Coordinates of C-alpha atoms in Angstrom, one line a residue:
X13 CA -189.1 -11.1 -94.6
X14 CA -186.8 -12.2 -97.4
X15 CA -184.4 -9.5 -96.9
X16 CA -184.2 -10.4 -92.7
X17 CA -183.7 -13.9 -93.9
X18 CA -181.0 -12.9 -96.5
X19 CA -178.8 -11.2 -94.1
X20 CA -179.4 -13.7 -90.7
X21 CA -177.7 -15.5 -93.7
X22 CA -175.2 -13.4 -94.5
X23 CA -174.0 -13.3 -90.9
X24 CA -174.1 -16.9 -90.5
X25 CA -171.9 -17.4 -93.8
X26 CA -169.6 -15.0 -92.4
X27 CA -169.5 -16.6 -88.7
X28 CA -168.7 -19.9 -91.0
X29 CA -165.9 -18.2 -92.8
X30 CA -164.4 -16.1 -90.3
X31 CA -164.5 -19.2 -87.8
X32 CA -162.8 -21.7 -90.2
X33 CA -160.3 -18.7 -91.0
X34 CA -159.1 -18.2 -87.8
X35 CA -158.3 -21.8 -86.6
X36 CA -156.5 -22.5 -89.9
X37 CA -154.3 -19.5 -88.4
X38 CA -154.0 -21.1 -85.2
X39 CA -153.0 -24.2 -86.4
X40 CA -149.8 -22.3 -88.3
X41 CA -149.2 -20.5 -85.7
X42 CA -148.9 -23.7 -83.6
X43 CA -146.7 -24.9 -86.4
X44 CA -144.4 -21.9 -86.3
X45 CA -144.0 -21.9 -82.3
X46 CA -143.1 -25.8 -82.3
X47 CA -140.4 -25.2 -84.7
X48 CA -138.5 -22.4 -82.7
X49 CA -136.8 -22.0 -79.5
X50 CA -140.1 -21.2 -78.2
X51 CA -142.1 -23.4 -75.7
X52 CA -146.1 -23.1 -76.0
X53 CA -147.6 -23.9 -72.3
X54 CA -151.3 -23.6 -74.3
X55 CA -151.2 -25.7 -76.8
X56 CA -154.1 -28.4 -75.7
X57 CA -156.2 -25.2 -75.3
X58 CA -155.8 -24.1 -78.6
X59 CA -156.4 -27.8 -80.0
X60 CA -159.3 -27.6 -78.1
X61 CA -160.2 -24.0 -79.6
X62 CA -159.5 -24.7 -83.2
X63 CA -162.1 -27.8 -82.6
X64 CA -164.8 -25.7 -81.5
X65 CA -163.9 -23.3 -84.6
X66 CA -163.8 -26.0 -86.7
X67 CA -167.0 -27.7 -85.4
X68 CA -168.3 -24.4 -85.8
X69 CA -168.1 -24.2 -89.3
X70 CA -169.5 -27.6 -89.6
X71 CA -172.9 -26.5 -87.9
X72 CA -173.2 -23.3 -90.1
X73 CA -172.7 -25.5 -93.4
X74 CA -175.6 -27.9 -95.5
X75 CA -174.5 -31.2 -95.8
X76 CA -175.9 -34.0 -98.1
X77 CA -177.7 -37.1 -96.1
X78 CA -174.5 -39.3 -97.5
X79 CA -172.1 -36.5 -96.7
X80 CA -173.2 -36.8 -92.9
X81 CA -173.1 -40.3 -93.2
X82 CA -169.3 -40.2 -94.2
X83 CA -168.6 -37.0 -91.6
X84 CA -170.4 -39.4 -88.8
X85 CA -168.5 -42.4 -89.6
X86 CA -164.9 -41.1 -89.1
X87 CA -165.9 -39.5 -86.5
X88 CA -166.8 -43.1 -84.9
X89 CA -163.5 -44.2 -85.8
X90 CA -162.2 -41.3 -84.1
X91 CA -164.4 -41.7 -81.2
X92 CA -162.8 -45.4 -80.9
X93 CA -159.2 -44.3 -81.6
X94 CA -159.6 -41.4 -78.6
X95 CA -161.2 -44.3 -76.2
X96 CA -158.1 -47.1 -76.7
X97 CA -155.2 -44.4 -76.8
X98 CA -156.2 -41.0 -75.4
X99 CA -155.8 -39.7 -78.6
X100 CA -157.6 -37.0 -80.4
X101 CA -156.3 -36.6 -83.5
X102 CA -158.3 -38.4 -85.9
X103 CA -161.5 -36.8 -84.2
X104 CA -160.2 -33.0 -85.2
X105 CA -158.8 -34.2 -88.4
X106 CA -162.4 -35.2 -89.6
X107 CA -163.5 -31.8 -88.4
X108 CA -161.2 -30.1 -90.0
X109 CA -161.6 -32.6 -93.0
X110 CA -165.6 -31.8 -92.8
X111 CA -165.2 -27.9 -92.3
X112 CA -163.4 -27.3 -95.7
X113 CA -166.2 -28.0 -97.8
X114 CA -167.1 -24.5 -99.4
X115 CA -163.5 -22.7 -98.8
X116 CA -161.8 -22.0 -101.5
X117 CA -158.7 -24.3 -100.9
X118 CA -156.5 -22.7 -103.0
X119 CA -157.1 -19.3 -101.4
X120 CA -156.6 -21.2 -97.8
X121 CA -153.5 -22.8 -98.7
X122 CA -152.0 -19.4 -100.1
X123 CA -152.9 -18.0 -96.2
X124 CA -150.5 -21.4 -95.0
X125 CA -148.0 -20.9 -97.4
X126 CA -147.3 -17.2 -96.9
X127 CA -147.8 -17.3 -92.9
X128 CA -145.2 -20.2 -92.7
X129 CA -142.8 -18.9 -95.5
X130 CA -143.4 -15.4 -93.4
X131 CA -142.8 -17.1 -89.5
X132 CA -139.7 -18.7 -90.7
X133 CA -137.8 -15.9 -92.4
X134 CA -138.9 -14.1 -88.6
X135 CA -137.3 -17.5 -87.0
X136 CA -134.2 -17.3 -89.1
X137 CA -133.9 -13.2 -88.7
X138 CA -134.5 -13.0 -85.3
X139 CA -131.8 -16.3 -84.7
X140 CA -129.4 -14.2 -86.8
X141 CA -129.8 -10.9 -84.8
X142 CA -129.4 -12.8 -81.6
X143 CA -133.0 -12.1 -80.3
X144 CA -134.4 -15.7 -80.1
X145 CA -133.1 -19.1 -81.3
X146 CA -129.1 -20.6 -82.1
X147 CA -127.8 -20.0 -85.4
X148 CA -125.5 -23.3 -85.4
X149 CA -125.2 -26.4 -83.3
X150 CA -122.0 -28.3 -82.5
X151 CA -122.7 -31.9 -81.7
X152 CA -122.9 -35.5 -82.5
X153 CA -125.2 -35.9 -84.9
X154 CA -124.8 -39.9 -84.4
X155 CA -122.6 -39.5 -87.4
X156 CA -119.3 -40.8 -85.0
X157 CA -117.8 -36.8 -84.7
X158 CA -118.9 -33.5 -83.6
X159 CA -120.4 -31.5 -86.4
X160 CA -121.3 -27.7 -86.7
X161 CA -124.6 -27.3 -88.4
X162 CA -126.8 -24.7 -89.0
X163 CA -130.3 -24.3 -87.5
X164 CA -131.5 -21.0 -87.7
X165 CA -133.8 -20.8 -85.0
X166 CA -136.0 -24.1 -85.6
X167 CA -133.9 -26.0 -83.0
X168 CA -132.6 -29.0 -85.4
X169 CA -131.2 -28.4 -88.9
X170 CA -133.3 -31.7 -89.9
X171 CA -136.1 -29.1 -88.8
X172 CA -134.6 -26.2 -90.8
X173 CA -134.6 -28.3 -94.6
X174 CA -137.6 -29.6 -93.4
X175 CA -139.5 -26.4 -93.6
X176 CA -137.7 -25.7 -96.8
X177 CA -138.5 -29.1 -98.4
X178 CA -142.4 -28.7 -97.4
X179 CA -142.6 -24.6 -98.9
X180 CA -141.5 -26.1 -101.7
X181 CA -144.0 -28.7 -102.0
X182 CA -146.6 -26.6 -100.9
X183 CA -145.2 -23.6 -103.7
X184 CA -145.3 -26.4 -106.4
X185 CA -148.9 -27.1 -105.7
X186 CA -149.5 -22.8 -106.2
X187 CA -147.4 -22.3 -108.5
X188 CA -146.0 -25.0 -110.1
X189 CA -148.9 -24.9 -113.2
X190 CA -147.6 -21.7 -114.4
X191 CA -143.8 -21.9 -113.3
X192 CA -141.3 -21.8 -116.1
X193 CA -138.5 -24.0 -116.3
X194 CA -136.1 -21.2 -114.2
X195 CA -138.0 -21.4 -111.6
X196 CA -137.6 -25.1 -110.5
X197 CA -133.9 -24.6 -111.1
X198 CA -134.2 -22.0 -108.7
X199 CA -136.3 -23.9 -106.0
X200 CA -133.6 -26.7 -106.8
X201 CA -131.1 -24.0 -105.7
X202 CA -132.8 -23.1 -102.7
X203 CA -132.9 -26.6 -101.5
X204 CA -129.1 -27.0 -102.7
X205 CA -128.3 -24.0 -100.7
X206 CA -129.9 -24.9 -97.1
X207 CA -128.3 -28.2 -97.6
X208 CA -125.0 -27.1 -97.3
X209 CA -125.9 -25.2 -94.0
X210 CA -127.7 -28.0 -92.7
X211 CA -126.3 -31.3 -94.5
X212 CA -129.6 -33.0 -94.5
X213 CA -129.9 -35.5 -96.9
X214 CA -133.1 -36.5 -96.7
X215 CA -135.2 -33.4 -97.1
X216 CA -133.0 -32.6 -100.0
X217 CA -133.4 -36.0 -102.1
X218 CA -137.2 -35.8 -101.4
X219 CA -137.1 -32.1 -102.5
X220 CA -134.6 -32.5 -105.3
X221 CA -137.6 -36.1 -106.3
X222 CA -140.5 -33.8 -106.3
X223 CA -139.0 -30.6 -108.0
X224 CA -137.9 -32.9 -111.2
X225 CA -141.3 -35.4 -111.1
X226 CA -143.3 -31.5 -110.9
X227 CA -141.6 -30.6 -114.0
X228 CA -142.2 -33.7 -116.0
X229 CA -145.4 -33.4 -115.4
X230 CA -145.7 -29.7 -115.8
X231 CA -143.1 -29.3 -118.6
X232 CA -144.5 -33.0 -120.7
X233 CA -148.2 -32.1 -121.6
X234 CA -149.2 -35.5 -123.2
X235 CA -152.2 -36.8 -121.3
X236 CA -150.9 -40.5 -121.5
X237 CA -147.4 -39.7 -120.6
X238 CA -148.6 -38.1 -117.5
X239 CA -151.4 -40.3 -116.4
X240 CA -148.3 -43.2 -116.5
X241 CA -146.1 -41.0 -114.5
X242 CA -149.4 -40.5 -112.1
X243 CA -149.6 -44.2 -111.9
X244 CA -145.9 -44.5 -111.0
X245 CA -146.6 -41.5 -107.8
X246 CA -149.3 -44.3 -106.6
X247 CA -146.9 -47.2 -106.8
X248 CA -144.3 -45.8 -105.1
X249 CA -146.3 -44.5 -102.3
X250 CA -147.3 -48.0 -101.9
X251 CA -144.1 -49.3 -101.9
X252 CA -143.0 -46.9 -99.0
X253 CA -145.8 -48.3 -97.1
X254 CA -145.1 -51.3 -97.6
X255 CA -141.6 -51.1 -97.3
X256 CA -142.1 -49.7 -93.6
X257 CA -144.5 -52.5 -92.7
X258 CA -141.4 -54.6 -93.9
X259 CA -138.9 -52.7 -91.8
X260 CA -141.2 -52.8 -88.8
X261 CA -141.3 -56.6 -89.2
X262 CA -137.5 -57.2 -89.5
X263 CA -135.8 -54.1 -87.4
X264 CA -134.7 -57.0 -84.9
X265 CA -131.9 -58.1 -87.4
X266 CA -130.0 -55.4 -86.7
X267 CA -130.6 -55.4 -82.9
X268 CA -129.1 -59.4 -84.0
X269 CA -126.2 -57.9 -85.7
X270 CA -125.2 -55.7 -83.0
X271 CA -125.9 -57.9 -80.2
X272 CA -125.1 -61.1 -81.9
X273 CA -123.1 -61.0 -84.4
X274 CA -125.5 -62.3 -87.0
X275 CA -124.7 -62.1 -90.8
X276 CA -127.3 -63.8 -92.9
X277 CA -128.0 -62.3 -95.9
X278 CA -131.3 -61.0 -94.8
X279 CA -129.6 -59.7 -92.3
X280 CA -127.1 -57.9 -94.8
X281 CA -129.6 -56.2 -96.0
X282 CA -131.1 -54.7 -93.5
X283 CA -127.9 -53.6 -92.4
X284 CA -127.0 -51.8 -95.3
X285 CA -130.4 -49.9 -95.4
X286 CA -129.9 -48.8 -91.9
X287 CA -127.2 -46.9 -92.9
X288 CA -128.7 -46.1 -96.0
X289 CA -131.6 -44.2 -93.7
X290 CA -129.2 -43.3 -91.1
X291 CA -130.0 -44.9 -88.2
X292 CA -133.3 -45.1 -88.2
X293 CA -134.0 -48.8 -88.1
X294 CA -131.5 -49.3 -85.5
X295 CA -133.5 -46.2 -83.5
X296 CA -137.2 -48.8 -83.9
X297 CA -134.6 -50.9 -81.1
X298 CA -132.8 -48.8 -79.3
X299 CA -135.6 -48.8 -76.4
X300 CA -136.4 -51.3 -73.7
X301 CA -139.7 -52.3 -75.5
X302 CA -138.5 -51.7 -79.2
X303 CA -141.2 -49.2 -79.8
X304 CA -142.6 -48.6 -83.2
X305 CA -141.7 -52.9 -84.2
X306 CA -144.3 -54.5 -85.4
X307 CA -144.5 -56.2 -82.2
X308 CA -145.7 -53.0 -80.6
X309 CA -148.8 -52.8 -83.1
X310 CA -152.2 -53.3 -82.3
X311 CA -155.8 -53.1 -83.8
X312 CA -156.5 -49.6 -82.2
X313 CA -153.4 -49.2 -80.5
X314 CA -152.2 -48.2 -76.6
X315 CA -152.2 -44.9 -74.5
X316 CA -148.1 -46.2 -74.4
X317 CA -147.4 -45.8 -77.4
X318 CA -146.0 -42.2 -76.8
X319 CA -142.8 -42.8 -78.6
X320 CA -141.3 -40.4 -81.1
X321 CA -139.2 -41.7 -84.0
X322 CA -138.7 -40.9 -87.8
X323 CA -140.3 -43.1 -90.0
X324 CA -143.5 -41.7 -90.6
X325 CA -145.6 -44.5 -92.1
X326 CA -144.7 -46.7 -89.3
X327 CA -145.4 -44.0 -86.5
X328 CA -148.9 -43.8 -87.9
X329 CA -149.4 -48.0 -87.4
X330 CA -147.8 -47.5 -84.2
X331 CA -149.9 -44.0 -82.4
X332 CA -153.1 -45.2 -83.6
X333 CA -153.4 -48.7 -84.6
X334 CA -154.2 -51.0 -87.8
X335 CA -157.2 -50.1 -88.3
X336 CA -157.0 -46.5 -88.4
X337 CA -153.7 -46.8 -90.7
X338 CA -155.1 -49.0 -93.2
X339 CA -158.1 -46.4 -93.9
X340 CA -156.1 -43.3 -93.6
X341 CA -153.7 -45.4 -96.5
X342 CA -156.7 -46.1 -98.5
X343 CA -158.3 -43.0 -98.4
X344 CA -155.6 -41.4 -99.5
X345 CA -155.2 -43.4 -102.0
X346 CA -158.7 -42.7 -103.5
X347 CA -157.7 -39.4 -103.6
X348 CA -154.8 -40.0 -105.9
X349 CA -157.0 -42.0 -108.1
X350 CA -159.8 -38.7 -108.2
X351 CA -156.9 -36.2 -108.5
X352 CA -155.5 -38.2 -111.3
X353 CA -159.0 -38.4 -113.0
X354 CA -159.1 -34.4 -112.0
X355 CA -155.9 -34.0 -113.9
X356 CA -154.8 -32.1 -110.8
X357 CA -151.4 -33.6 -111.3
X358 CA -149.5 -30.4 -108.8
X359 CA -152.1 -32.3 -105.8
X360 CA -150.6 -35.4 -107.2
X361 CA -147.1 -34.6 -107.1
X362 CA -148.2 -33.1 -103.4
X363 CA -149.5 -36.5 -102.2
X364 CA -146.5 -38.5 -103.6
X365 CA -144.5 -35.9 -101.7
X366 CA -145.7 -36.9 -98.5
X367 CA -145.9 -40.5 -98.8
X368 CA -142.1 -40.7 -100.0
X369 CA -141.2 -37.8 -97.4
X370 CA -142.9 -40.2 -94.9
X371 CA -141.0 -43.6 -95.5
X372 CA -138.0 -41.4 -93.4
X373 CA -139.5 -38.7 -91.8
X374 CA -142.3 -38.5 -89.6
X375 CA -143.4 -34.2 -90.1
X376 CA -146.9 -35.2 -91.3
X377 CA -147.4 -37.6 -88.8
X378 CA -148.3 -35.2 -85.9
X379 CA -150.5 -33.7 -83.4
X380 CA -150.5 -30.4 -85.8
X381 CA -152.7 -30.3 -88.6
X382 CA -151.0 -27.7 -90.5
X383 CA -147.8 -29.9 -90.9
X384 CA -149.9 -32.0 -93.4
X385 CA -151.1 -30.8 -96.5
X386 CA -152.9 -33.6 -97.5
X387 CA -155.5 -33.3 -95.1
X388 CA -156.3 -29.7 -97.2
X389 CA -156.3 -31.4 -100.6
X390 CA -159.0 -33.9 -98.8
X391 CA -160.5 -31.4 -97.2
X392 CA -161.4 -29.7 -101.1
X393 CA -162.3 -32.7 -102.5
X394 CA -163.7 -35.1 -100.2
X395 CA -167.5 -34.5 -101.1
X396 CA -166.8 -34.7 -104.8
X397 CA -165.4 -37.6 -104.1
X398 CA -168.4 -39.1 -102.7
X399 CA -170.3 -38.6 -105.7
X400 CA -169.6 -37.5 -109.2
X401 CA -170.6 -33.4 -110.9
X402 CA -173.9 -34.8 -112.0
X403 CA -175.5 -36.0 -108.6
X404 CA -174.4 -39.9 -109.6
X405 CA -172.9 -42.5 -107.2
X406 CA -169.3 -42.3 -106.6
X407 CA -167.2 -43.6 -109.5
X408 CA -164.8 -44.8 -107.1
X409 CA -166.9 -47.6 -106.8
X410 CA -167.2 -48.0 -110.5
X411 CA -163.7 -47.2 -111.4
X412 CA -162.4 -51.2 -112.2
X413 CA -165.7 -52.1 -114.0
X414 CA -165.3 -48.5 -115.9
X415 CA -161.9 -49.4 -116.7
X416 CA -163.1 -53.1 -117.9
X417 CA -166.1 -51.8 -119.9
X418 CA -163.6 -49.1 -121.9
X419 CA -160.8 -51.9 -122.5
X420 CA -163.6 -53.7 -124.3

């Protein structure tokens, strides 16, 4: 009898596996075909099958009473997000989110790294033999003048560094522990090099930010030294939130310049951080309804709000809602607190990636999981975060009178 039961087990473990396996490939896949010339006429289905994979996993794997709880009530927030906008997103993210727990992320996020790094050197090889994709694109690039840059198959070279800026990321997280110093002068030359084919700034500042603030922290082993530079990762990914909200508010002083003539100083400011970004505030009014301005916001959101721009941070406020921002921002910030209490500073360094990368660019706000790593840092640690090693409550909870009780 013990032996039947052992291997109905067995199978069921392996269903799990195999099932949470599978859609974590579909999901890169997805990734892969959005980025080239491509166009995918099944994607809802395969949402819809990586959700039934996912779910899958999640009914062949023992959950704690307050580990449902949590799983039950993000899936109610997802359940209310799907009902005001037509959304599903948040509802397969907390599947996904629930599924991980027992994978070995590491492992999984080796499978993502090597599957994208391997479907875009086939995007850039078969762009290059003439099989699929443009190799360069001649156009305004809202720049004033026609410019030839390279795209290599992926359509946009904004999508091109992109990729390259979130390999490296994801590599740092690997590898970055064990790296020696060559190595991030060599990632810093891969990013160097694709910038002068594709001439995007953004993606190179981010990816030039996190290669140097990896190797502080990688190269500087004092605990203190790092846990300040750890604090300073948190403050500036609040400041890029808050700095969007702050945008969003005040994008209709440049729509006043243009229009207007207006020149306060206010004003000036804005202005001059428009073309700091690039356009991209001016872009929050270039529609009839200024879609993505604060004015567009709501509690939970509206099916209407369909626009696509950059800015990340204020795509997320502006596809789902407040409410849904506001915990997505503070759960991820109670991650960065248990990483930094992990010591997993490479996570760290991940999370601050995509915070910062988010304040211009909007590739982990999306319908694709597999664009955002952070949701697979969550995924590993979101049931230790619920309660500490030794079966005790959350320290989370505990962490300011903790931090009061060892000051005195």
């Amino acid at each position: 009898m013990e032996t039947s039961m052992e291997k109905r087990q067995e199978i069921l473990t392996k269903i799990a596996y195999y099932s949470f396996y599978i859609a974590v490939m579909i999901e890169v896949l997805m990734v892969i075909i959005d980025k080239s010339a491509l166009v995918n006429p099944v994607e809802g289905r395969l949402f819809q099958i990586t959700f039934l994979l996912f779910f899958i996993k999640v009914c062949l794997t023992r959950y704690s009473l307050k580990e449902y709880g949590a799983i039950a009530l993000f899936l109610g927030l997802g359940a209310v997000s799907y009902f005001a906008t037509g959304r599903n997103e948040i509802i397969r993210v907390v599947m996904f989110i629930a599924a991980c727990k027992d994978i070995d992320m590491k492992k999984c996020l080796k499978l993502v790294f090597y599957m994208t790094l391997s479907g875009c050197a086939l995007l850039i090889l078969l762009s290059l033999i003439g099989v699929m994709g443009t190799v360069s694109l001649t156009m305004d690039y809202g720049r004033g003048s026609e410019e030839t840059r390279y795209v290599l198959g992926m359509g946009h070279p904004n999508a091109l560094q992109c990729m390259v800026w979130a390999l490296t990321v994801l590599g740092l997280y690997l590898y970055g522990e064990k790296m020696k110093w060559y190595w991030y002068l060599f990632l810093l030359g891969v990013n160097v090099g694709f910038f002068y084919l594709t001439d995007s700034k953004t993606s190179l500042l981010v990816a030039v930010f996190v290669i140097v603030y990896a190797g502080i922290l990688v190269l500087i082993k004092n605990d203190v030294f790092r846990k300040i530079c750890s604090a300073m990762g948190i403050l500036l990914t609040v400041g890029c939130i808050g700095m969007s909200v702050v945008i969003a508010a005040n994008a209709y002083r440049i729509y006043n310049y243009v229009w207007y003539f207006e020149w306060t100083e206010p004003t000036q400011f804005f202005v001059y951080l428009d073309r700091a970004l690039t356009g991209r505030i001016h872009s929050l009014v270039g529609t009839e309804n200024w879609e993505g301005t604060i004015q567009t916001w709501s509690l939970f959101s509206k099916p209407e709000n369909t626009y696509f721009f950059d800015m990340g941070w204020i795509r997320l406020f502006y596809w789902y809602g407040i409410i849904p921002a506001v915990i997505m921002i503070l759960v991820l910030l109670w991650l960065m607190i248990y990483c930094i209490r992990k010591k997993d500073y490479m996570a760290l360094v991940m999370l601050t990636a995509f915070a910062v990368y988010s304040f211009m660019e909007a590739h982990g706000i999306s319908v694709y999981l597999a664009r955002n790593y952070t949701f697979f840092l969550l995924g590993m640690y979101w049931n230790h975060m619920l309660c500490s090693q030794n079966g005790k409550e959350c320290y989370f909870w505990k962490l300011p009178f903790e931090l009061r009780k060892n000051h005195t």
